[in-house]
Short mmCIF file of C-alpha atoms and ligand atoms in Angstrom, two decimals:
data_model
loop_
_atom_site.label_atom_id
_atom_site.label_comp_id
_atom_site.label_asym_id
_atom_site.label_seq_id
_atom_site.Cartn_x
_atom_site.Cartn_y
_atom_site.Cartn_z
CA UNK A 248 6.85 22.83 9.64
CA UNK A 249 4.38 25.36 9.04
CA UNK A 250 0.82 24.48 8.10
CA UNK A 251 -0.55 26.89 5.70
CA UNK A 252 -4.17 26.42 6.89
CA UNK A 253 -3.45 27.73 10.11
CA UNK A 254 -1.64 30.87 9.09
CA UNK A 255 -2.97 33.68 6.76
CA UNK A 256 -1.25 34.03 3.69
CA UNK A 257 1.38 37.02 3.45
CA UNK A 258 -0.50 38.30 0.42
CA UNK A 259 -3.92 40.09 0.53
CA UNK A 260 -6.89 38.10 -0.78
CA UNK A 261 -9.68 39.68 -2.68
CA UNK A 262 -12.80 37.87 -3.42
CA UNK A 263 -14.47 38.88 -6.51
CA UNK A 264 -17.98 38.18 -6.31
CA UNK A 265 -19.56 40.46 -8.98
CA UNK A 266 -18.56 42.67 -11.73
CA UNK A 267 -19.76 45.74 -10.08
CA UNK A 268 -17.70 45.25 -6.72
CA UNK A 269 -14.44 47.32 -6.14
CA UNK A 270 -12.39 44.00 -6.12
CA UNK A 271 -13.33 43.38 -9.81
CA UNK A 272 -11.86 46.74 -10.96
CA UNK A 273 -8.83 46.04 -8.72
CA UNK A 274 -8.59 42.53 -10.54
CA UNK A 275 -8.29 44.15 -13.90
CA UNK A 276 -5.89 46.70 -12.69
CA UNK A 277 -3.73 43.83 -11.22
CA UNK A 278 -3.96 41.79 -14.30
CA UNK A 279 -2.61 44.91 -16.43
CA UNK A 280 0.36 45.18 -14.05
CA UNK A 281 1.25 41.74 -13.57
CA UNK A 282 4.35 39.85 -14.83
CA UNK A 283 3.60 36.34 -13.27
CA UNK A 284 0.42 34.89 -12.27
CA UNK A 285 -0.27 31.59 -10.33
CA UNK A 286 -3.60 29.71 -11.70
CA UNK A 287 -5.83 27.20 -10.08
CA UNK A 288 -9.49 26.40 -10.28
CA UNK A 289 -12.13 24.69 -8.07
CA UNK A 290 -15.22 22.64 -9.42
CA UNK A 291 -17.97 20.73 -8.19
CA UNK A 292 -16.89 17.10 -8.94
CA UNK A 293 -19.50 14.57 -10.22
CA UNK A 294 -19.41 10.74 -11.04
CA UNK A 295 -19.38 9.66 -14.53
CA UNK A 296 -22.13 7.34 -13.60
CA UNK A 297 -24.42 10.08 -12.86
CA UNK A 298 -26.66 11.18 -15.93
CA UNK A 299 -26.24 14.62 -16.64
CA UNK A 300 -26.32 16.87 -19.51
CA UNK A 301 -22.90 18.66 -19.12
CA UNK A 302 -19.94 16.46 -19.88
CA UNK A 303 -17.57 18.42 -17.57
CA UNK A 304 -18.11 19.69 -14.09
CA UNK A 305 -18.57 23.58 -13.96
CA UNK A 306 -15.63 25.52 -12.45
CA UNK A 307 -17.04 27.56 -9.58
CA UNK A 308 -13.96 29.38 -8.67
CA UNK A 309 -11.03 30.61 -10.19
CA UNK A 310 -7.88 31.46 -8.41
CA UNK A 311 -5.34 34.05 -9.74
CA UNK A 312 -2.33 34.98 -7.76
CA UNK A 313 -0.87 37.97 -9.42
CA UNK A 314 2.71 39.23 -8.94
CA UNK A 315 3.92 42.69 -10.18
CA UNK A 316 6.80 45.06 -9.53
CA UNK A 317 6.17 47.29 -6.57
CA UNK A 318 5.87 51.13 -7.66
CA UNK A 319 9.04 51.92 -5.70
CA UNK A 320 11.78 50.08 -7.58
CA UNK A 321 13.74 49.35 -4.38
CA UNK A 322 11.24 47.18 -3.11
CA UNK A 323 10.72 43.57 -4.24
CA UNK A 324 7.85 42.36 -6.36
CA UNK A 325 4.42 42.26 -4.69
CA UNK A 326 1.55 39.85 -4.94
CA UNK A 327 -2.05 39.62 -4.44
CA UNK A 328 -4.66 36.66 -4.70
CA UNK A 329 -7.88 37.05 -6.33
CA UNK A 330 -10.69 34.50 -5.94
CA UNK A 331 -13.14 35.02 -8.67
CA UNK A 332 -16.39 33.58 -7.84
CA UNK A 333 -17.69 32.25 -11.04
CA UNK A 334 -21.11 31.80 -9.56
CA UNK A 335 -21.35 35.28 -8.88
CA UNK A 336 -19.39 37.17 -11.59
CA UNK A 337 -21.27 37.19 -15.00
CA UNK A 338 -18.95 35.15 -17.17
CA UNK A 339 -19.48 37.57 -19.75
CA UNK A 340 -17.79 40.25 -17.85
CA UNK A 341 -14.79 38.43 -16.89
CA UNK A 342 -14.10 36.38 -19.92
CA UNK A 343 -12.05 38.91 -22.07
CA UNK A 344 -9.86 39.93 -19.24
CA UNK A 345 -9.05 36.25 -18.43
CA UNK A 346 -8.54 35.38 -22.10
CA UNK A 347 -6.31 38.38 -22.61
CA UNK A 348 -4.28 37.36 -19.48
CA UNK A 349 -3.97 33.69 -20.71
CA UNK A 350 -2.46 34.86 -24.08
CA UNK A 351 -0.48 37.83 -22.92
CA UNK A 352 3.23 37.53 -23.97
CA UNK A 353 4.15 39.73 -21.01
CA UNK A 354 2.41 37.51 -18.48
CA UNK A 355 4.03 34.19 -17.36
CA UNK A 356 1.47 31.74 -16.18
CA UNK A 357 2.13 29.17 -13.52
CA UNK A 358 -0.03 26.24 -12.97
CA UNK A 359 0.02 22.71 -11.52
CA UNK A 360 -1.21 20.28 -14.05
CA UNK A 361 -3.57 23.09 -15.27
CA UNK A 362 -4.64 21.56 -18.61
CA UNK A 363 -7.36 19.65 -16.73
CA UNK A 364 -8.64 22.87 -15.13
CA UNK A 365 -8.40 24.70 -18.36
CA UNK A 366 -10.78 22.24 -20.21
CA UNK A 367 -13.33 22.45 -17.43
CA UNK A 368 -12.87 26.22 -17.44
CA UNK A 369 -13.24 26.52 -21.02
CA UNK A 370 -16.15 24.35 -21.09
CA UNK A 371 -17.96 26.46 -18.26
CA UNK A 372 -17.45 29.66 -20.38
CA UNK A 373 -18.21 28.44 -23.70
CA UNK A 374 -21.61 26.92 -22.50
CA UNK A 375 -22.52 30.46 -21.10
CA UNK A 376 -22.31 32.13 -24.41
CA UNK A 377 -18.48 32.83 -24.15
CA UNK A 378 -17.50 31.18 -27.14
CA UNK A 379 -15.07 29.77 -28.08
CA UNK A 380 -13.94 29.47 -24.41
CA UNK A 381 -10.20 29.33 -23.83
CA UNK A 382 -7.85 27.23 -26.11
CA UNK A 383 -4.47 28.82 -25.45
CA UNK A 384 -2.37 29.77 -22.36
CA UNK A 385 1.02 30.93 -23.22
CA UNK A 386 3.61 31.51 -21.91
CA UNK A 387 3.01 28.77 -19.41
CA UNK A 388 5.32 27.16 -16.97
CA UNK A 389 4.35 23.95 -15.47
CA UNK A 390 5.34 23.77 -11.67
CA UNK A 391 5.84 20.06 -11.91
CA UNK A 392 8.84 20.74 -14.50
CA UNK A 393 10.21 23.41 -12.14
CA UNK A 394 10.00 21.08 -9.29
CA UNK A 395 11.82 18.30 -11.12
CA UNK A 396 14.45 20.68 -12.53
CA UNK A 397 15.17 21.93 -8.98
CA UNK A 398 15.19 18.44 -7.51
CA UNK A 399 17.59 17.11 -10.24
CA UNK A 400 20.02 19.75 -9.40
CA UNK A 401 20.10 18.90 -5.91
CA UNK A 402 20.48 15.18 -6.16
CA UNK A 403 23.21 13.36 -7.93
CA UNK A 404 20.80 10.70 -9.36
CA UNK A 405 17.92 11.49 -11.33
CA UNK A 406 14.77 11.85 -9.32
CA UNK A 407 11.92 9.68 -10.39
CA UNK A 408 9.33 11.32 -12.62
CA UNK A 409 6.42 9.94 -10.29
CA UNK A 410 3.33 12.11 -9.98
CA UNK A 411 3.68 14.48 -7.12
CA UNK A 412 0.78 16.42 -5.81
CA UNK A 413 1.19 20.16 -5.15
CA UNK A 414 1.24 19.47 -1.39
CA UNK A 415 4.23 17.28 -1.65
CA UNK A 416 6.16 19.91 -3.96
CA UNK A 417 5.26 22.76 -1.45
CA UNK A 418 6.50 20.79 1.42
CA UNK A 419 9.82 19.71 -0.38
CA UNK A 420 10.50 23.02 -1.79
CA UNK A 421 9.07 25.54 0.67
CA UNK A 422 8.66 23.43 3.88
CA UNK A 423 5.05 24.17 3.98
CA UNK A 424 2.36 21.83 4.60
CA UNK A 425 -0.89 22.12 2.49
CA UNK A 426 -3.74 20.14 4.00
CA UNK A 427 -5.61 18.46 1.35
CA UNK A 428 -8.86 17.93 3.27
CA UNK A 429 -10.51 21.24 1.82
CA UNK A 430 -10.14 19.79 -1.56
CA UNK A 431 -12.79 17.54 -0.85
CA UNK A 432 -15.27 20.23 0.34
CA UNK A 433 -18.13 21.51 -1.72
CA UNK A 434 -16.86 24.29 -3.89
CA UNK A 435 -20.19 25.34 -5.15
CA UNK A 436 -21.71 26.15 -1.77
CA UNK A 437 -21.71 29.97 -0.97
CA UNK A 438 -20.52 31.77 1.07
CA UNK A 439 -17.16 30.09 1.19
CA UNK A 440 -15.79 29.31 4.82
CA UNK A 441 -12.76 31.06 5.85
CA UNK A 442 -10.80 27.90 5.64
CA UNK A 443 -11.96 27.32 2.00
CA UNK A 444 -10.79 30.84 1.08
CA UNK A 445 -7.40 30.40 2.76
CA UNK A 446 -6.85 26.99 0.99
CA UNK A 447 -7.91 28.17 -2.45
CA UNK A 448 -5.62 31.27 -2.18
CA UNK A 449 -2.86 29.25 -0.85
CA UNK A 450 -3.07 27.01 -3.82
CA UNK A 451 -2.38 29.81 -6.42
CA UNK A 452 -0.38 31.86 -4.10
CA UNK A 453 2.43 29.15 -3.51
CA UNK A 454 3.01 28.68 -7.18
CA UNK A 455 4.36 32.15 -7.09
CA UNK A 456 6.76 31.19 -4.16
CA UNK A 457 7.67 28.10 -5.93
CA UNK A 458 8.53 30.19 -8.90
CA UNK A 459 10.53 32.65 -6.78
CA UNK A 460 12.68 29.61 -5.42
CA UNK A 461 13.24 28.81 -8.95
CA UNK A 462 14.30 32.30 -10.04
CA UNK A 463 16.53 32.59 -7.13
CA UNK A 464 18.30 29.19 -8.06
CA UNK A 465 18.75 30.43 -11.59
CA UNK A 466 20.40 33.70 -10.41
CA UNK A 467 22.38 32.09 -7.96
CA UNK A 468 23.81 29.64 -10.53
CA UNK A 469 24.20 32.40 -13.06
CA UNK A 470 22.60 30.14 -15.41
CA UNK A 471 21.07 32.95 -17.58
CA UNK A 472 22.16 36.06 -19.09
CA UNK A 473 21.27 38.30 -16.29
CA UNK A 474 23.88 38.39 -13.60
CA UNK A 475 23.32 38.56 -9.74
CA UNK A 476 22.12 42.02 -9.80
CA UNK A 477 18.50 42.06 -10.67
CA UNK A 478 17.48 45.62 -11.74
CA UNK A 479 14.43 45.98 -14.26
CA UNK A 480 16.49 45.37 -17.54
CA UNK A 481 18.16 42.28 -15.94
CA UNK A 482 14.79 41.17 -14.39
CA UNK A 483 13.34 41.34 -17.86
CA UNK A 484 16.21 39.28 -19.37
CA UNK A 485 16.10 36.78 -16.76
CA UNK A 486 12.45 36.18 -17.39
CA UNK A 487 13.22 36.12 -21.25
CA UNK A 488 16.00 33.55 -20.28
CA UNK A 489 13.50 31.34 -18.21
CA UNK A 490 11.08 31.49 -20.86
CA UNK A 491 13.50 30.35 -23.56
CA UNK A 492 14.62 27.39 -21.47
CA UNK A 493 11.45 26.33 -19.69
CA UNK A 494 8.47 28.26 -21.47
CA UNK A 495 5.79 26.15 -22.69
CA UNK A 496 2.11 26.48 -23.52
CA UNK A 497 -1.15 24.88 -23.21
CA UNK A 498 -3.24 24.50 -26.35
CA UNK A 499 -6.55 23.06 -26.18
CA UNK A 500 -7.45 21.24 -29.29
CA UNK A 501 -11.02 20.56 -30.37
CA UNK A 502 -10.61 16.87 -29.22
CA UNK A 503 -9.67 18.02 -25.70
CA UNK A 504 -12.89 19.94 -25.40
CA UNK A 505 -15.11 16.88 -25.70
CA UNK A 506 -15.13 14.27 -22.95
CA UNK A 507 -13.10 11.28 -23.29
CA UNK A 508 -14.99 7.99 -24.03
CA UNK A 509 -14.59 6.13 -20.96
CA UNK A 510 -15.47 2.78 -22.88
CA UNK A 511 -12.58 3.23 -25.11
CA UNK A 512 -9.16 1.90 -23.82
CA UNK A 513 -7.66 4.82 -21.89
CA UNK A 514 -4.37 5.98 -23.39
CA UNK A 515 -1.48 5.06 -21.18
CA UNK A 516 1.14 7.43 -20.22
CA UNK A 517 4.08 5.98 -21.84
CA UNK A 518 2.42 4.92 -25.05
CA UNK A 519 1.62 8.45 -26.55
CA UNK A 520 3.95 10.59 -28.22
CA UNK A 521 6.51 10.54 -25.45
CA UNK A 522 5.99 14.44 -24.83
CA UNK A 523 5.73 14.63 -21.00
CA UNK A 524 4.71 18.36 -21.17
CA UNK A 525 1.72 17.82 -23.35
CA UNK A 526 0.86 14.57 -21.67
CA UNK A 527 -1.69 14.97 -18.90
CA UNK A 528 -3.66 11.87 -19.71
CA UNK A 529 -4.42 9.81 -16.67
CA UNK A 530 -2.24 6.87 -16.04
CA UNK A 531 -3.96 3.57 -15.33
CA UNK A 532 -0.96 1.52 -14.31
CA UNK A 533 -0.23 1.40 -10.73
CA UNK A 534 2.89 3.25 -9.71
CA UNK A 535 3.01 3.24 -5.93
CA UNK A 536 4.22 3.35 -3.20
CA UNK A 537 0.97 2.42 -1.53
CA UNK A 538 0.35 4.26 1.61
CA UNK A 539 0.99 1.32 3.79
CA UNK A 540 4.33 0.88 2.75
CA UNK A 541 7.09 1.18 5.49
CA UNK A 542 9.07 3.32 3.02
CA UNK A 543 6.54 6.17 3.25
CA UNK A 544 5.64 5.56 6.94
CA UNK A 545 2.90 3.14 6.71
CA UNK A 546 2.40 0.11 8.99
CA UNK A 547 3.01 -2.49 6.28
CA UNK A 548 -0.65 -3.64 6.26
CA UNK A 549 -2.39 -3.50 3.06
CA UNK A 550 -5.64 -1.45 3.15
CA UNK A 551 -8.25 -0.89 0.26
CA UNK A 552 -11.46 0.86 -0.10
CA UNK A 553 -13.58 -0.65 -2.88
CA UNK A 554 -15.83 1.66 -4.68
CA UNK A 555 -19.50 0.76 -4.79
CA UNK A 556 -19.30 -0.95 -8.19
CA UNK A 557 -16.95 -3.60 -6.92
CA UNK A 558 -18.35 -4.64 -3.58
CA UNK A 559 -17.98 -8.23 -4.63
CA UNK A 560 -14.15 -7.86 -4.75
CA UNK A 561 -14.19 -6.20 -1.19
CA UNK A 562 -15.62 -9.55 0.09
CA UNK A 563 -13.31 -11.47 -1.79
CA UNK A 564 -10.32 -9.54 -0.29
CA UNK A 565 -11.68 -9.98 3.04
CA UNK A 566 -11.76 -13.85 2.42
CA UNK A 567 -8.13 -13.87 1.83
CA UNK A 568 -7.70 -11.71 5.10
CA UNK A 569 -7.06 -8.33 3.47
CA UNK A 570 -8.50 -5.14 4.90
CA UNK A 571 -11.08 -3.93 2.39
CA UNK A 572 -13.55 -1.28 3.26
CA UNK A 573 -16.68 -0.05 1.67
CA UNK A 574 -17.71 3.71 1.16
CA UNK A 575 -19.23 5.36 4.05
CA UNK A 576 -22.28 6.48 1.89
CA UNK A 577 -24.09 4.67 -0.77
CA UNK A 578 -23.72 7.05 -3.63
CA UNK A 579 -20.40 8.70 -2.64
CA UNK A 580 -18.85 11.81 -4.71
CA UNK A 581 -15.50 11.25 -6.09
CA UNK A 582 -13.95 13.60 -3.39
CA UNK A 583 -15.88 11.78 -0.48
CA UNK A 584 -14.16 8.56 -1.86
CA UNK A 585 -10.76 10.08 -2.23
CA UNK A 586 -11.13 11.88 1.31
CA UNK A 587 -11.97 8.56 3.07
CA UNK A 588 -9.04 6.81 1.12
CA UNK A 589 -6.76 9.68 2.25
CA UNK A 590 -7.83 9.58 5.90
CA UNK A 591 -7.87 5.94 6.46
CA UNK A 592 -4.47 5.30 4.19
CA UNK A 593 -6.19 3.02 1.86
CA UNK A 594 -5.85 2.58 -1.89
CA UNK A 595 -9.24 3.17 -3.71
CA UNK A 596 -10.12 0.26 -6.10
CA UNK A 597 -12.46 1.44 -8.67
CA UNK A 598 -13.59 0.44 -12.03
CA UNK A 599 -14.38 4.20 -12.78
CA UNK A 600 -11.55 5.65 -14.78
CA UNK A 601 -12.65 9.25 -14.32
CA UNK A 602 -11.60 8.73 -10.46
CA UNK A 603 -8.07 8.55 -11.69
CA UNK A 604 -8.34 12.20 -12.42
CA UNK A 605 -8.75 12.96 -8.69
CA UNK A 606 -5.35 11.17 -7.76
CA UNK A 607 -3.87 14.66 -7.10
CA UNK A 608 -6.36 14.65 -3.86
CA UNK A 609 -4.57 11.33 -2.52
CA UNK A 610 -1.29 10.60 -4.36
CA UNK A 611 -0.79 6.91 -5.19
CA UNK A 612 -4.17 6.01 -3.70
CA UNK A 613 -6.39 5.21 -6.68
CA UNK A 614 -6.25 2.04 -8.83
CA UNK A 615 -8.33 1.24 -11.62
CA UNK A 616 -9.30 -2.55 -11.58
CA UNK A 617 -9.07 -3.86 -15.20
CA UNK A 618 -10.81 -7.21 -14.74
CA UNK A 619 -14.38 -7.85 -14.82
CA UNK A 620 -15.11 -10.94 -12.88
CA UNK A 621 -14.46 -11.04 -9.05
CA UNK A 622 -11.85 -13.85 -9.04
CA UNK A 623 -9.98 -12.12 -11.72
CA UNK A 624 -10.13 -8.91 -9.90
CA UNK A 625 -8.73 -10.48 -6.76
CA UNK A 626 -5.83 -12.10 -8.64
CA UNK A 627 -5.04 -8.57 -10.42
CA UNK A 628 -4.99 -6.72 -7.02
CA UNK A 629 -2.91 -9.39 -5.23
CA UNK A 630 -0.50 -9.30 -8.21
CA UNK A 631 -0.39 -5.48 -8.72
CA UNK A 632 0.19 -4.79 -5.02
CA UNK A 633 2.25 -7.71 -4.36
CA UNK A 634 0.21 -8.92 -1.58
CA UNK A 635 1.44 -11.97 0.21
CA UNK A 636 -1.39 -14.52 0.90
CA UNK A 637 -0.97 -17.57 2.81
CA UNK A 638 -3.45 -20.41 3.62
CA UNK A 639 -3.89 -19.54 7.48
CA UNK A 640 -4.99 -15.93 6.24
CA UNK A 641 -7.90 -17.41 4.46
CA UNK A 642 -11.29 -16.61 6.26
CA UNK A 643 -9.52 -14.62 8.93
CA UNK A 644 -11.77 -11.53 8.56
CA UNK A 645 -15.38 -10.80 8.69
CA UNK A 646 -16.71 -10.69 5.16
CA UNK A 647 -19.77 -8.91 6.26
CA UNK A 648 -18.31 -5.85 7.88
CA UNK A 649 -14.29 -6.25 7.33
CA UNK A 650 -13.90 -6.51 11.08
CA UNK A 651 -11.47 -8.91 12.73
CA UNK A 652 -12.16 -11.83 14.82
CA UNK A 653 -11.80 -12.17 18.62
CA UNK A 654 -8.44 -13.76 19.40
CA UNK A 655 -9.88 -16.99 20.81
CA UNK A 656 -12.33 -19.32 19.17
CA UNK A 657 -15.55 -19.90 20.98
CA UNK A 658 -16.89 -23.43 22.12
CA UNK A 659 -20.43 -24.41 20.93
CA UNK A 660 -22.01 -23.35 24.25
CA UNK A 661 -20.23 -19.93 24.07
CA UNK A 662 -21.15 -19.67 20.52
CA UNK A 663 -25.00 -20.45 21.19
CA UNK A 664 -24.87 -17.85 23.73
CA UNK A 665 -23.33 -15.27 21.92
CA UNK A 666 -25.76 -15.90 18.91
CA UNK A 667 -28.80 -15.35 21.02
CA UNK A 668 -31.16 -12.92 19.26
CA UNK A 669 -29.64 -12.47 15.90
CA UNK A 670 -28.09 -15.56 14.40
CA UNK A 671 -29.40 -19.11 14.48
CA UNK A 672 -26.70 -21.84 14.78
CA UNK A 673 -28.01 -25.06 13.22
CA UNK A 674 -28.66 -27.84 15.66
CA UNK A 675 -26.81 -30.22 13.40
CA UNK A 676 -23.39 -28.62 14.46
CA UNK A 677 -24.03 -29.28 18.09
CA UNK A 678 -22.10 -32.70 18.34
CA UNK A 679 -19.30 -31.91 15.75
CA UNK A 680 -16.77 -30.18 18.10
CA UNK A 681 -16.30 -27.36 15.76
CA UNK A 682 -14.71 -23.95 16.60
CA UNK A 683 -16.56 -20.80 16.20
CA UNK A 684 -15.15 -17.18 15.64
CA UNK A 685 -16.87 -14.00 16.51
CA UNK A 686 -16.44 -10.81 14.66
CA UNK A 687 -15.21 -8.18 17.19
CA UNK A 688 -17.30 -5.22 15.31
CA UNK A 689 -20.53 -6.86 14.27
CA UNK A 690 -20.55 -10.06 16.41
CA UNK A 691 -21.42 -12.17 13.45
CA UNK A 692 -20.33 -15.83 14.20
CA UNK A 693 -18.46 -17.97 11.85
CA UNK A 694 -17.59 -21.69 12.12
CA UNK A 695 -15.46 -24.16 10.27
CA UNK A 696 -17.98 -26.13 8.61
CA UNK A 697 -18.47 -27.42 5.12
CA UNK A 698 -19.11 -23.81 3.72
CA UNK A 699 -15.95 -22.82 5.28
CA UNK A 700 -13.94 -25.67 3.90
CA UNK A 701 -15.48 -25.14 0.34
CA UNK A 702 -14.49 -21.25 0.65
CA UNK A 703 -11.14 -22.11 1.78
CA UNK A 704 -10.47 -24.39 -1.30
CA UNK A 705 -11.88 -22.14 -3.61
CA UNK A 706 -9.46 -19.23 -2.50
CA UNK A 707 -6.50 -21.65 -2.40
CA UNK A 708 -7.19 -22.30 -6.01
CA UNK A 709 -7.87 -18.72 -7.10
CA UNK A 710 -4.82 -17.58 -5.35
CA UNK A 711 -2.79 -20.75 -6.52
CA UNK A 712 -1.45 -21.30 -2.73
CA UNK A 713 -0.81 -24.85 -3.75
CA UNK A 714 0.93 -25.88 -6.89
ZN1 ZN B 1492 -18.30 -8.32 11.26
#
């Protein structure tokens, strides 16, 4: 398997940093020649909890992979990738060319769940004087639809319509592994690192590649009017035929251009109009599989990352023996959270519905907890993830740091020795012949005293371990 990050793309990458540079002229020229473009955008993510005047994150980079016919007709199509630095190029200079490309009947636009990008992009432009922003991308092909089309041809049973990340799609269709790590990098810092450049370009470029696989597939199957020979006319007819069968468009309505009120119940994937193409609302129901599941190469042990708002749930999960980490920083950015979840193969539990939008960074690794109270949250997580909790698992993990206990319990003498300097063991425990447990990570000592028994009783009751 090839790692896209370790290799340069086969297409040239042009970074457009101003409207006076040669690359800008080159971009305009390429847009005029293109028949197919792959689109992607990067932005600086923010938390909904942060007070800010702007409802959407500003898009800082627009990637456009252009494909056009070579001048000599015996060569195949050529492609080039443009990274348009929206922090450098005056938006007024690039607004019309982009808008024309979005709306041009002669250019097929490819994207991967591009509606979200378009909302942010439109907002970025319209707030800087480019009214009314962008409200139409047509003709448009969603790579997800192409993927499902290709998959359903190759397997007898209908493949599931689970959300797939672009990385998964690339891996399955092209055998190329796209690292997700850079998705979490800061896309507003300049200059972009070489890795960021390659990464950003790859996201747009491989849309063209996936489309090529699709075109080839159609030619092979003779599914459209064009036969196997792909001359200029045939090529046009094939494109027309693809558009007739698979063409779509993204239309932004006024309601799309205002932020969703997060206090309202989030629309659920299945409940609205049933039109999958239009429907890019985030799904709040857990779909799975979780990263620890054996079917996806996990070790079978559930692991969670609790967002800062639900630290109490983390402690509760630890009390019932479940591995529940907290974010590594106090005010984590969404991408940091997703990055941590991805690296540690955890499911991020959050109350912030906006984090679901970042699911594509770590597939099946975000769950929005619906319950408000800790005890209810615990039950919700146990039921949603079908966690098996047994009584001997209770209090088997350090509630302070999520660490595990040393295998063998300590005697009172050993415990007193171990506690010196940071923890006081009440002298009333000395004659009670108790067992002490030490956390391997933070060395906190726990013992099976009254508090312990109360806690066990409490969790036996919450988790309904006894009928
Ligand atoms: Zn500990």
